[in-house]
Coordinates of C-alpha atoms in Angstrom, one line a residue:
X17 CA 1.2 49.3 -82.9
X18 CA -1.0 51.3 -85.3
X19 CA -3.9 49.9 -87.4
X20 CA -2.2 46.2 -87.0
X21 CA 1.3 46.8 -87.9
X22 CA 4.1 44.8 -86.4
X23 CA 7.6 45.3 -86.3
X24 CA 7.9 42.5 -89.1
X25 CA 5.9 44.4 -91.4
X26 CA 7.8 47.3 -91.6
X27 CA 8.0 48.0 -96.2
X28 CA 4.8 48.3 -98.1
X29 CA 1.2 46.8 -97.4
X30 CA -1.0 43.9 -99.0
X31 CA -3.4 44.5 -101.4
X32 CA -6.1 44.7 -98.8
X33 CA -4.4 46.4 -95.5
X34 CA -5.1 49.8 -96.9
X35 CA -9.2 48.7 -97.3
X36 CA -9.5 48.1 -93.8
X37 CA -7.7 52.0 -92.9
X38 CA -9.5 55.1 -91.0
X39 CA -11.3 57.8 -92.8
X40 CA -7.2 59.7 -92.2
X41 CA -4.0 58.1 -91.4
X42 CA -0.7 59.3 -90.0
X43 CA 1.5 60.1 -92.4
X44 CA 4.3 57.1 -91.8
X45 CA 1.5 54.5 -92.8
X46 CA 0.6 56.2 -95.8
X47 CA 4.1 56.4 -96.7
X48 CA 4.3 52.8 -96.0
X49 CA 1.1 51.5 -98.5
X50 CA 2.7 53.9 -101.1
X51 CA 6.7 52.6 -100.8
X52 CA 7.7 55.8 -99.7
X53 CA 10.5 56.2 -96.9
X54 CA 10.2 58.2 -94.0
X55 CA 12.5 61.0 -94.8
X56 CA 10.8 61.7 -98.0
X57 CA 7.2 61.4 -97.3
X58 CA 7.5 64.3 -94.4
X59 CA 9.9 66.3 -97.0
X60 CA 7.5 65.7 -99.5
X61 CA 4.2 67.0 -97.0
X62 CA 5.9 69.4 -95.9
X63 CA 6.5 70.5 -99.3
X64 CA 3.1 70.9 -100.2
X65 CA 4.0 68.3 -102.8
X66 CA 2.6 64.6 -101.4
X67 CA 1.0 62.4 -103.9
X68 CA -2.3 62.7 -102.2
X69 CA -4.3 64.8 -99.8
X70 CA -2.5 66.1 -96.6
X71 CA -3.9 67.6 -93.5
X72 CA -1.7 69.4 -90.9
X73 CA -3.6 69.0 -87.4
X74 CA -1.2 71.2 -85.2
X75 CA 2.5 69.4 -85.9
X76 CA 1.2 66.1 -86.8
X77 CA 0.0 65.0 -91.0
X78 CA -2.6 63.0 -91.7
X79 CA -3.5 61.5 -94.8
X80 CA -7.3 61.0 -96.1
X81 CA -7.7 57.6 -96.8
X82 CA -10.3 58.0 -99.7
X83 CA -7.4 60.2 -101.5
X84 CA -4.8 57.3 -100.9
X85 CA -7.1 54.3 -102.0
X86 CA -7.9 56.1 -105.6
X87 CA -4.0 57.0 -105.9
X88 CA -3.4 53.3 -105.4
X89 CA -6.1 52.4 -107.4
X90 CA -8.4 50.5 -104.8
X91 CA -11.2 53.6 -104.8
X92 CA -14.7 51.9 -105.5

């Protein structure tokens, strides 16, 4: 279970799930709080071409948070 996900919530996030992320997040709960499948998000990161800021820590992509909370809008 990461950041309080359960197998029940498995499209898209609530208005304020994506408030209460980390500083960086893996790349499948990004993909989740922007509507974007799993297949596509890593094609799109691997790309170069993901809607927001992407770090590549050895094999694994994390997101910065503060990059995905202005994309969606919710940046104070």
């Amino acid at each position: 279970m990461r950041h309080g996900i359960t197998a029940d919530q498995s499209k898209g996030m609530t208005r304020e799930e994506p408030l209460t992320l980390p500083a960086a997040v893996d790349l499948d709960t990004s993909n989740r709080a922007l509507g974007i499948g799993r297949s596509k998000g890593y094609e799109l990161a691997k790309r170069g071409q993901y809607p927001c800021k992407v770090l590549r820590l050895g094999k694994a992509y994390r997101v910065v948070t503060a990059d995905l909370l202005q994309l969606l809008g919710l940046a104070a």
